[in-house]
Amino acid sequence: MALQMFRRSVSVIRHSVRALSRLTITPPTQPVALDKFSLLKCGSCRNFHVSVKRPDLMEFFDSKDNWGEENIKTGRPWKMEELRIKSNSDLHKLWYVLLKERNMLLTMRHEYRQECILFPNPERIDKVEESMENLMNIIKERDNAHSLLETGKSVEREKVEALDSFGRPYMKRQTEHALPQRNIAGKRMFLLTRDPWMRKSQRLLREKYLKTRHRERKRELRYIRRTRERFPDATEEDIEHGLERESARQKQGFYDV
């Protein structure tokens, strides 16, 4: 016990002597008058910066110069060839720019519908969504190439046919299971085929699916016929693009006012 106390006393004295040896006598200095820009000249504050304050929600709305305009000039969407030459950081920044633009356009479209006014240039939303889709495809290509280089396998998992709880086949991506998936699917299929109520429900579901597909096909043929009558010079690509827009609007359940 006495030896430990002696060692602690020696260490304290050693540190005290070392601290006293570092002290130097400096002459008194005069106080320096600091101007308002003196703090910005120091090296520690040179890299300090702040972003623009946005206390309101005006970023969700278009510029006031475009309010009430019937036609707004916009550019074309980003192509995949242009996005391939950009770095990952540039793609990350561009994604958030497109995301803010899409949120702004959706907000403006909602406001125009609330006021029962025609939304100018609704194809702007399609252009932004097409750009975001192309950007995501580029990211998937890079991830897939990196995975093939490192592991020799693709990032995306393969899709296989499976059965849901009602015995309907659907495509899903492969996942890990504690038991082999074929045994589970075979047992489920055996139980579904033995149940008469399940066989009747499958027949009715298939009838509903065929009627729905028939209505969609008739709608597509009617759209193609009307487009050919109004625009005889329309190409196949224009018609396919129009069908995609019509199907998207049909899923939403409403059209632009």
PDB file of N, CA, C and O in Angstrom, residues 170-237:
ATOM      1  N   TYR A 170     -48.335 -17.173 -59.901  1.00  0.00           N
ATOM      2  CA  TYR A 170     -47.765 -15.846 -60.083  1.00  0.00           C
ATOM      3  C   TYR A 170     -46.253 -15.979 -60.051  1.00  0.00           C
ATOM      4  O   TYR A 170     -45.709 -16.989 -59.601  1.00  0.00           O
ATOM      5  N   MET A 171     -45.567 -14.949 -60.556  1.00  0.00           N
ATOM      6  CA  MET A 171     -44.119 -14.936 -60.629  1.00  0.00           C
ATOM      7  C   MET A 171     -43.558 -14.161 -59.435  1.00  0.00           C
ATOM      8  O   MET A 171     -44.020 -13.071 -59.109  1.00  0.00           O
ATOM      9  N   LYS A 172     -42.578 -14.753 -58.772  1.00  0.00           N
ATOM     10  CA  LYS A 172     -41.929 -14.084 -57.644  1.00  0.00           C
ATOM     11  C   LYS A 172     -40.436 -14.379 -57.682  1.00  0.00           C
ATOM     12  O   LYS A 172     -39.984 -15.337 -58.313  1.00  0.00           O
ATOM     13  N   ARG A 173     -39.682 -13.533 -57.007  1.00  0.00           N
ATOM     14  CA  ARG A 173     -38.235 -13.690 -56.979  1.00  0.00           C
ATOM     15  C   ARG A 173     -37.841 -14.738 -55.948  1.00  0.00           C
ATOM     16  O   ARG A 173     -38.502 -14.929 -54.922  1.00  0.00           O
ATOM     17  N   GLN A 174     -36.766 -15.439 -56.230  1.00  0.00           N
ATOM     18  CA  GLN A 174     -36.317 -16.520 -55.366  1.00  0.00           C
ATOM     19  C   GLN A 174     -35.823 -15.974 -54.026  1.00  0.00           C
ATOM     20  O   GLN A 174     -35.160 -14.940 -53.962  1.00  0.00           O
ATOM     21  N   THR A 175     -36.153 -16.705 -52.967  1.00  0.00           N
ATOM     22  CA  THR A 175     -35.711 -16.370 -51.619  1.00  0.00           C
ATOM     23  C   THR A 175     -35.248 -17.643 -50.919  1.00  0.00           C
ATOM     24  O   THR A 175     -35.509 -18.757 -51.378  1.00  0.00           O
ATOM     25  N   GLU A 176     -34.572 -17.453 -49.805  1.00  0.00           N
ATOM     26  CA  GLU A 176     -34.084 -18.593 -49.034  1.00  0.00           C
ATOM     27  C   GLU A 176     -35.206 -19.149 -48.155  1.00  0.00           C
ATOM     28  O   GLU A 176     -35.987 -18.394 -47.578  1.00  0.00           O
ATOM     29  N   HIS A 177     -35.274 -20.489 -48.051  1.00  0.00           N
ATOM     30  CA  HIS A 177     -36.289 -21.160 -47.244  1.00  0.00           C
ATOM     31  C   HIS A 177     -35.623 -22.243 -46.396  1.00  0.00           C
ATOM     32  O   HIS A 177     -34.587 -22.808 -46.774  1.00  0.00           O
ATOM     33  N   ALA A 178     -36.240 -22.500 -45.257  1.00  0.00           N
ATOM     34  CA  ALA A 178     -35.738 -23.573 -44.401  1.00  0.00           C
ATOM     35  C   ALA A 178     -35.990 -24.934 -45.024  1.00  0.00           C
ATOM     36  O   ALA A 178     -35.191 -25.870 -44.852  1.00  0.00           O
ATOM     37  N   LEU A 179     -37.096 -25.096 -45.752  1.00  0.00           N
ATOM     38  CA  LEU A 179     -37.430 -26.335 -46.444  1.00  0.00           C
ATOM     39  C   LEU A 179     -37.409 -26.101 -47.944  1.00  0.00           C
ATOM     40  O   LEU A 179     -37.586 -24.963 -48.403  1.00  0.00           O
ATOM     41  N   PRO A 180     -37.197 -27.125 -48.731  1.00  0.00           N
ATOM     42  CA  PRO A 180     -37.236 -26.950 -50.190  1.00  0.00           C
ATOM     43  C   PRO A 180     -38.586 -26.421 -50.637  1.00  0.00           C
ATOM     44  O   PRO A 180     -39.643 -26.874 -50.181  1.00  0.00           O
ATOM     45  N   GLN A 181     -38.570 -25.447 -51.536  1.00  0.00           N
ATOM     46  CA  GLN A 181     -39.799 -24.790 -51.955  1.00  0.00           C
ATOM     47  C   GLN A 181     -40.700 -25.734 -52.739  1.00  0.00           C
ATOM     48  O   GLN A 181     -41.920 -25.606 -52.696  1.00  0.00           O
ATOM     49  N   ARG A 182     -40.135 -26.695 -53.463  1.00  0.00           N
ATOM     50  CA  ARG A 182     -40.968 -27.595 -54.269  1.00  0.00           C
ATOM     51  C   ARG A 182     -41.845 -28.478 -53.386  1.00  0.00           C
ATOM     52  O   ARG A 182     -42.971 -28.809 -53.754  1.00  0.00           O
ATOM     53  N   ASN A 183     -41.370 -28.853 -52.210  1.00  0.00           N
ATOM     54  CA  ASN A 183     -42.194 -29.665 -51.322  1.00  0.00           C
ATOM     55  C   ASN A 183     -43.380 -28.865 -50.784  1.00  0.00           C
ATOM     56  O   ASN A 183     -44.508 -29.369 -50.718  1.00  0.00           O
ATOM     57  N   ILE A 184     -43.142 -27.602 -50.424  1.00  0.00           N
ATOM     58  CA  ILE A 184     -44.215 -26.760 -49.914  1.00  0.00           C
ATOM     59  C   ILE A 184     -45.249 -26.499 -51.000  1.00  0.00           C
ATOM     60  O   ILE A 184     -46.455 -26.593 -50.788  1.00  0.00           O
ATOM     61  N   ALA A 185     -44.780 -26.190 -52.225  1.00  0.00           N
ATOM     62  CA  ALA A 185     -45.705 -25.919 -53.327  1.00  0.00           C
ATOM     63  C   ALA A 185     -46.487 -27.176 -53.709  1.00  0.00           C
ATOM     64  O   ALA A 185     -47.685 -27.112 -53.995  1.00  0.00           O
ATOM     65  N   GLY A 186     -45.823 -28.334 -53.698  1.00  0.00           N
ATOM     66  CA  GLY A 186     -46.538 -29.565 -54.041  1.00  0.00           C
ATOM     67  C   GLY A 186     -47.608 -29.920 -53.016  1.00  0.00           C
ATOM     68  O   GLY A 186     -48.714 -30.329 -53.383  1.00  0.00           O
ATOM     69  N   LYS A 187     -47.314 -29.744 -51.738  1.00  0.00           N
ATOM     70  CA  LYS A 187     -48.306 -30.022 -50.702  1.00  0.00           C
ATOM     71  C   LYS A 187     -49.480 -29.054 -50.792  1.00  0.00           C
ATOM     72  O   LYS A 187     -50.643 -29.454 -50.659  1.00  0.00           O
ATOM     73  N   ARG A 188     -49.189 -27.766 -51.046  1.00  0.00           N
ATOM     74  CA  ARG A 188     -50.266 -26.793 -51.180  1.00  0.00           C
ATOM     75  C   ARG A 188     -51.123 -27.095 -52.397  1.00  0.00           C
ATOM     76  O   ARG A 188     -52.353 -27.009 -52.356  1.00  0.00           O
ATOM     77  N   MET A 189     -50.481 -27.476 -53.523  1.00  0.00           N
ATOM     78  CA  MET A 189     -51.245 -27.779 -54.730  1.00  0.00           C
ATOM     79  C   MET A 189     -52.116 -29.005 -54.515  1.00  0.00           C
ATOM     80  O   MET A 189     -53.256 -29.073 -55.000  1.00  0.00           O
ATOM     81  N   PHE A 190     -51.637 -29.975 -53.776  1.00  0.00           N
ATOM     82  CA  PHE A 190     -52.435 -31.171 -53.506  1.00  0.00           C
ATOM     83  C   PHE A 190     -53.673 -30.837 -52.681  1.00  0.00           C
ATOM     84  O   PHE A 190     -54.776 -31.323 -52.953  1.00  0.00           O
ATOM     85  N   LEU A 191     -53.527 -29.969 -51.686  1.00  0.00           N
ATOM     86  CA  LEU A 191     -54.671 -29.587 -50.864  1.00  0.00           C
ATOM     87  C   LEU A 191     -55.673 -28.732 -51.643  1.00  0.00           C
ATOM     88  O   LEU A 191     -56.881 -28.847 -51.442  1.00  0.00           O
ATOM     89  N   LEU A 192     -55.165 -27.894 -52.547  1.00  0.00           N
ATOM     90  CA  LEU A 192     -56.055 -27.035 -53.303  1.00  0.00           C
ATOM     91  C   LEU A 192     -56.871 -27.813 -54.330  1.00  0.00           C
ATOM     92  O   LEU A 192     -58.027 -27.484 -54.603  1.00  0.00           O
ATOM     93  N   THR A 193     -56.274 -28.820 -54.925  1.00  0.00           N
ATOM     94  CA  THR A 193     -57.001 -29.591 -55.941  1.00  0.00           C
ATOM     95  C   THR A 193     -58.053 -30.500 -55.316  1.00  0.00           C
ATOM     96  O   THR A 193     -59.015 -30.890 -56.000  1.00  0.00           O
ATOM     97  N   ARG A 194     -57.921 -30.845 -54.052  1.00  0.00           N
ATOM     98  CA  ARG A 194     -58.900 -31.725 -53.402  1.00  0.00           C
ATOM     99  C   ARG A 194     -60.106 -30.957 -52.873  1.00  0.00           C
ATOM    100  O   ARG A 194     -61.137 -31.568 -52.587  1.00  0.00           O
ATOM    101  N   ASP A 195     -60.007 -29.653 -52.709  1.00  0.00           N
ATOM    102  CA  ASP A 195     -61.090 -28.863 -52.135  1.00  0.00           C
ATOM    103  C   ASP A 195     -62.031 -28.419 -53.253  1.00  0.00           C
ATOM    104  O   ASP A 195     -61.615 -27.708 -54.180  1.00  0.00           O
ATOM    105  N   PRO A 196     -63.322 -28.782 -53.229  1.00  0.00           N
ATOM    106  CA  PRO A 196     -64.239 -28.364 -54.308  1.00  0.00           C
ATOM    107  C   PRO A 196     -64.496 -26.858 -54.303  1.00  0.00           C
ATOM    108  O   PRO A 196     -64.668 -26.249 -55.370  1.00  0.00           O
ATOM    109  N   TRP A 197     -64.559 -26.248 -53.120  1.00  0.00           N
ATOM    110  CA  TRP A 197     -64.776 -24.805 -53.077  1.00  0.00           C
ATOM    111  C   TRP A 197     -63.606 -24.054 -53.711  1.00  0.00           C
ATOM    112  O   TRP A 197     -63.805 -23.050 -54.406  1.00  0.00           O
ATOM    113  N   MET A 198     -62.403 -24.557 -53.510  1.00  0.00           N
ATOM    114  CA  MET A 198     -61.242 -23.895 -54.092  1.00  0.00           C
ATOM    115  C   MET A 198     -61.240 -24.033 -55.608  1.00  0.00           C
ATOM    116  O   MET A 198     -60.864 -23.111 -56.329  1.00  0.00           O
ATOM    117  N   ARG A 199     -61.659 -25.187 -56.123  1.00  0.00           N
ATOM    118  CA  ARG A 199     -61.728 -25.356 -57.574  1.00  0.00           C
ATOM    119  C   ARG A 199     -62.757 -24.404 -58.181  1.00  0.00           C
ATOM    120  O   ARG A 199     -62.531 -23.817 -59.244  1.00  0.00           O
ATOM    121  N   LYS A 200     -63.888 -24.204 -57.514  1.00  0.00           N
ATOM    122  CA  LYS A 200     -64.892 -23.273 -58.016  1.00  0.00           C
ATOM    123  C   LYS A 200     -64.377 -21.832 -57.988  1.00  0.00           C
ATOM    124  O   LYS A 200     -64.594 -21.060 -58.946  1.00  0.00           O
ATOM    125  N   SER A 201     -63.697 -21.466 -56.926  1.00  0.00           N
ATOM    126  CA  SER A 201     -63.163 -20.100 -56.835  1.00  0.00           C
ATOM    127  C   SER A 201     -62.096 -19.860 -57.902  1.00  0.00           C
ATOM    128  O   SER A 201     -62.036 -18.775 -58.496  1.00  0.00           O
ATOM    129  N   GLN A 202     -61.273 -20.871 -58.186  1.00  0.00           N
ATOM    130  CA  GLN A 202     -60.278 -20.714 -59.245  1.00  0.00           C
ATOM    131  C   GLN A 202     -60.941 -20.529 -60.603  1.00  0.00           C
ATOM    132  O   GLN A 202     -60.486 -19.725 -61.428  1.00  0.00           O
ATOM    133  N   ARG A 203     -62.016 -21.250 -60.851  1.00  0.00           N
ATOM    134  CA  ARG A 203     -62.726 -21.104 -62.123  1.00  0.00           C
ATOM    135  C   ARG A 203     -63.338 -19.715 -62.256  1.00  0.00           C
ATOM    136  O   ARG A 203     -63.260 -19.083 -63.319  1.00  0.00           O
ATOM    137  N   LEU A 204     -63.920 -19.201 -61.188  1.00  0.00           N
ATOM    138  CA  LEU A 204     -64.502 -17.862 -61.230  1.00  0.00           C
ATOM    139  C   LEU A 204     -63.434 -16.778 -61.368  1.00  0.00           C
ATOM    140  O   LEU A 204     -63.622 -15.786 -62.087  1.00  0.00           O
ATOM    141  N   LEU A 205     -62.301 -16.968 -60.702  1.00  0.00           N
ATOM    142  CA  LEU A 205     -61.223 -16.003 -60.833  1.00  0.00           C
ATOM    143  C   LEU A 205     -60.657 -15.977 -62.249  1.00  0.00           C
ATOM    144  O   LEU A 205     -60.328 -14.912 -62.787  1.00  0.00           O
ATOM    145  N   ARG A 206     -60.537 -17.144 -62.855  1.00  0.00           N
ATOM    146  CA  ARG A 206     -60.050 -17.190 -64.227  1.00  0.00           C
ATOM    147  C   ARG A 206     -61.051 -16.524 -65.174  1.00  0.00           C
ATOM    148  O   ARG A 206     -60.663 -15.805 -66.098  1.00  0.00           O
ATOM    149  N   GLU A 207     -62.339 -16.727 -64.944  1.00  0.00           N
ATOM    150  CA  GLU A 207     -63.349 -16.064 -65.776  1.00  0.00           C
ATOM    151  C   GLU A 207     -63.276 -14.544 -65.620  1.00  0.00           C
ATOM    152  O   GLU A 207     -63.374 -13.802 -66.616  1.00  0.00           O
ATOM    153  N   LYS A 208     -63.079 -14.070 -64.407  1.00  0.00           N
ATOM    154  CA  LYS A 208     -62.936 -12.637 -64.178  1.00  0.00           C
ATOM    155  C   LYS A 208     -61.691 -12.091 -64.864  1.00  0.00           C
ATOM    156  O   LYS A 208     -61.726 -11.001 -65.471  1.00  0.00           O
ATOM    157  N   TYR A 209     -60.600 -12.832 -64.808  1.00  0.00           N
ATOM    158  CA  TYR A 209     -59.362 -12.383 -65.448  1.00  0.00           C
ATOM    159  C   TYR A 209     -59.525 -12.302 -66.963  1.00  0.00           C
ATOM    160  O   TYR A 209     -59.072 -11.332 -67.603  1.00  0.00           O
ATOM    161  N   LEU A 210     -60.178 -13.280 -67.571  1.00  0.00           N
ATOM    162  CA  LEU A 210     -60.378 -13.266 -69.017  1.00  0.00           C
ATOM    163  C   LEU A 210     -61.278 -12.112 -69.441  1.00  0.00           C
ATOM    164  O   LEU A 210     -61.039 -11.471 -70.471  1.00  0.00           O
ATOM    165  N   LYS A 211     -62.323 -11.815 -68.659  1.00  0.00           N
ATOM    166  CA  LYS A 211     -63.190 -10.681 -68.995  1.00  0.00           C
ATOM    167  C   LYS A 211     -62.428  -9.360 -68.883  1.00  0.00           C
ATOM    168  O   LYS A 211     -62.582  -8.469 -69.735  1.00  0.00           O
ATOM    169  N   THR A 212     -61.616  -9.230 -67.864  1.00  0.00           N
ATOM    170  CA  THR A 212     -60.840  -7.998 -67.705  1.00  0.00           C
ATOM    171  C   THR A 212     -59.852  -7.814 -68.849  1.00  0.00           C
ATOM    172  O   THR A 212     -59.705  -6.711 -69.393  1.00  0.00           O
ATOM    173  N   ARG A 213     -59.171  -8.884 -69.223  1.00  0.00           N
ATOM    174  CA  ARG A 213     -58.224  -8.781 -70.336  1.00  0.00           C
ATOM    175  C   ARG A 213     -58.942  -8.475 -71.644  1.00  0.00           C
ATOM    176  O   ARG A 213     -58.423  -7.729 -72.490  1.00  0.00           O
ATOM    177  N   HIS A 214     -60.146  -9.031 -71.829  1.00  0.00           N
ATOM    178  CA  HIS A 214     -60.915  -8.743 -73.040  1.00  0.00           C
ATOM    179  C   HIS A 214     -61.328  -7.274 -73.094  1.00  0.00           C
ATOM    180  O   HIS A 214     -61.254  -6.635 -74.167  1.00  0.00           O
ATOM    181  N   ARG A 215     -61.749  -6.693 -71.966  1.00  0.00           N
ATOM    182  CA  ARG A 215     -62.104  -5.279 -71.935  1.00  0.00           C
ATOM    183  C   ARG A 215     -60.890  -4.400 -72.215  1.00  0.00           C
ATOM    184  O   ARG A 215     -61.001  -3.387 -72.937  1.00  0.00           O
ATOM    185  N   GLU A 216     -59.745  -4.746 -71.654  1.00  0.00           N
ATOM    186  CA  GLU A 216     -58.542  -3.962 -71.916  1.00  0.00           C
ATOM    187  C   GLU A 216     -58.148  -4.028 -73.386  1.00  0.00           C
ATOM    188  O   GLU A 216     -57.731  -3.014 -73.973  1.00  0.00           O
ATOM    189  N   ARG A 217     -58.285  -5.198 -73.994  1.00  0.00           N
ATOM    190  CA  ARG A 217     -57.950  -5.318 -75.406  1.00  0.00           C
ATOM    191  C   ARG A 217     -58.901  -4.496 -76.274  1.00  0.00           C
ATOM    192  O   ARG A 217     -58.456  -3.832 -77.224  1.00  0.00           O
ATOM    193  N   LYS A 218     -60.175  -4.493 -75.956  1.00  0.00           N
ATOM    194  CA  LYS A 218     -61.128  -3.677 -76.705  1.00  0.00           C
ATOM    195  C   LYS A 218     -60.828  -2.192 -76.535  1.00  0.00           C
ATOM    196  O   LYS A 218     -60.936  -1.407 -77.492  1.00  0.00           O
ATOM    197  N   ARG A 219     -60.442  -1.787 -75.331  1.00  0.00           N
ATOM    198  CA  ARG A 219     -60.102  -0.389 -75.095  1.00  0.00           C
ATOM    199  C   ARG A 219     -58.873   0.014 -75.904  1.00  0.00           C
ATOM    200  O   ARG A 219     -58.815   1.118 -76.471  1.00  0.00           O
ATOM    201  N   GLU A 220     -57.879  -0.859 -75.979  1.00  0.00           N
ATOM    202  CA  GLU A 220     -56.697  -0.556 -76.766  1.00  0.00           C
ATOM    203  C   GLU A 220     -57.025  -0.444 -78.254  1.00  0.00           C
ATOM    204  O   GLU A 220     -56.546   0.482 -78.937  1.00  0.00           O
ATOM    205  N   LEU A 221     -57.830  -1.362 -78.772  1.00  0.00           N
ATOM    206  CA  LEU A 221     -58.198  -1.294 -80.187  1.00  0.00           C
ATOM    207  C   LEU A 221     -59.006  -0.039 -80.496  1.00  0.00           C
ATOM    208  O   LEU A 221     -58.831   0.598 -81.545  1.00  0.00           O
ATOM    209  N   ARG A 222     -59.895   0.362 -79.571  1.00  0.00           N
ATOM    210  CA  ARG A 222     -60.670   1.576 -79.770  1.00  0.00           C
ATOM    211  C   ARG A 222     -59.766   2.814 -79.757  1.00  0.00           C
ATOM    212  O   ARG A 222     -59.960   3.731 -80.574  1.00  0.00           O
ATOM    213  N   TYR A 223     -58.790   2.825 -78.876  1.00  0.00           N
ATOM    214  CA  TYR A 223     -57.858   3.955 -78.841  1.00  0.00           C
ATOM    215  C   TYR A 223     -57.023   4.020 -80.120  1.00  0.00           C
ATOM    216  O   TYR A 223     -56.803   5.110 -80.671  1.00  0.00           O
ATOM    217  N   ILE A 224     -56.564   2.859 -80.606  1.00  0.00           N
ATOM    218  CA  ILE A 224     -55.762   2.851 -81.832  1.00  0.00           C
ATOM    219  C   ILE A 224     -56.598   3.325 -83.023  1.00  0.00           C
ATOM    220  O   ILE A 224     -56.138   4.097 -83.869  1.00  0.00           O
ATOM    221  N   ARG A 225     -57.852   2.883 -83.109  1.00  0.00           N
ATOM    222  CA  ARG A 225     -58.703   3.292 -84.227  1.00  0.00           C
ATOM    223  C   ARG A 225     -58.965   4.797 -84.201  1.00  0.00           C
ATOM    224  O   ARG A 225     -58.876   5.484 -85.235  1.00  0.00           O
ATOM    225  N   ARG A 226     -59.257   5.356 -83.027  1.00  0.00           N
ATOM    226  CA  ARG A 226     -59.518   6.791 -82.928  1.00  0.00           C
ATOM    227  C   ARG A 226     -58.253   7.600 -83.209  1.00  0.00           C
ATOM    228  O   ARG A 226     -58.314   8.675 -83.820  1.00  0.00           O
ATOM    229  N   THR A 227     -57.103   7.084 -82.760  1.00  0.00           N
ATOM    230  CA  THR A 227     -55.856   7.800 -83.034  1.00  0.00           C
ATOM    231  C   THR A 227     -55.542   7.808 -84.510  1.00  0.00           C
ATOM    232  O   THR A 227     -55.090   8.827 -85.063  1.00  0.00           O
ATOM    233  N   ARG A 228     -55.778   6.699 -85.191  1.00  0.00           N
ATOM    234  CA  ARG A 228     -55.546   6.636 -86.635  1.00  0.00           C
ATOM    235  C   ARG A 228     -56.480   7.576 -87.392  1.00  0.00           C
ATOM    236  O   ARG A 228     -56.088   8.173 -88.408  1.00  0.00           O
ATOM    237  N   GLU A 229     -57.697   7.730 -86.914  1.00  0.00           N
ATOM    238  CA  GLU A 229     -58.633   8.627 -87.582  1.00  0.00           C
ATOM    239  C   GLU A 229     -58.259  10.088 -87.388  1.00  0.00           C
ATOM    240  O   GLU A 229     -58.378  10.897 -88.323  1.00  0.00           O
ATOM    241  N   ARG A 230     -57.809  10.459 -86.191  1.00  0.00           N
ATOM    242  CA  ARG A 230     -57.476  11.861 -85.912  1.00  0.00           C
ATOM    243  C   ARG A 230     -56.086  12.225 -86.412  1.00  0.00           C
ATOM    244  O   ARG A 230     -55.877  13.346 -86.888  1.00  0.00           O
ATOM    245  N   PHE A 231     -55.135  11.299 -86.281  1.00  0.00           N
ATOM    246  CA  PHE A 231     -53.748  11.564 -86.672  1.00  0.00           C
ATOM    247  C   PHE A 231     -53.289  10.461 -87.628  1.00  0.00           C
ATOM    248  O   PHE A 231     -52.732   9.442 -87.183  1.00  0.00           O
ATOM    249  N   PRO A 232     -53.524  10.625 -88.928  1.00  0.00           N
ATOM    250  CA  PRO A 232     -53.122   9.568 -89.883  1.00  0.00           C
ATOM    251  C   PRO A 232     -51.617   9.376 -89.977  1.00  0.00           C
ATOM    252  O   PRO A 232     -51.155   8.282 -90.344  1.00  0.00           O
ATOM    253  N   ASP A 233     -50.833  10.416 -89.641  1.00  0.00           N
ATOM    254  CA  ASP A 233     -49.376  10.330 -89.757  1.00  0.00           C
ATOM    255  C   ASP A 233     -48.708   9.815 -88.490  1.00  0.00           C
ATOM    256  O   ASP A 233     -47.472   9.845 -88.386  1.00  0.00           O
ATOM    257  N   ALA A 234     -49.470   9.359 -87.510  1.00  0.00           N
ATOM    258  CA  ALA A 234     -48.880   8.876 -86.251  1.00  0.00           C
ATOM    259  C   ALA A 234     -48.132   7.566 -86.481  1.00  0.00           C
ATOM    260  O   ALA A 234     -48.592   6.688 -87.207  1.00  0.00           O
ATOM    261  N   THR A 235     -46.962   7.442 -85.856  1.00  0.00           N
ATOM    262  CA  THR A 235     -46.143   6.242 -85.979  1.00  0.00           C
ATOM    263  C   THR A 235     -46.520   5.229 -84.898  1.00  0.00           C
ATOM    264  O   THR A 235     -47.304   5.510 -83.990  1.00  0.00           O
ATOM    265  N   GLU A 236     -45.926   4.038 -85.015  1.00  0.00           N
ATOM    266  CA  GLU A 236     -46.198   2.989 -84.028  1.00  0.00           C
ATOM    267  C   GLU A 236     -45.656   3.372 -82.646  1.00  0.00           C
ATOM    268  O   GLU A 236     -46.264   3.037 -81.627  1.00  0.00           O
ATOM    269  N   GLU A 237     -44.527   4.062 -82.611  1.00  0.00           N
ATOM    270  CA  GLU A 237     -43.971   4.483 -81.323  1.00  0.00           C
ATOM    271  C   GLU A 237     -44.888   5.488 -80.627  1.00  0.00           C
ATOM    272  O   GLU A 237     -45.077   5.428 -79.408  1.00  0.00           O
TER     273      GLU A 237
END
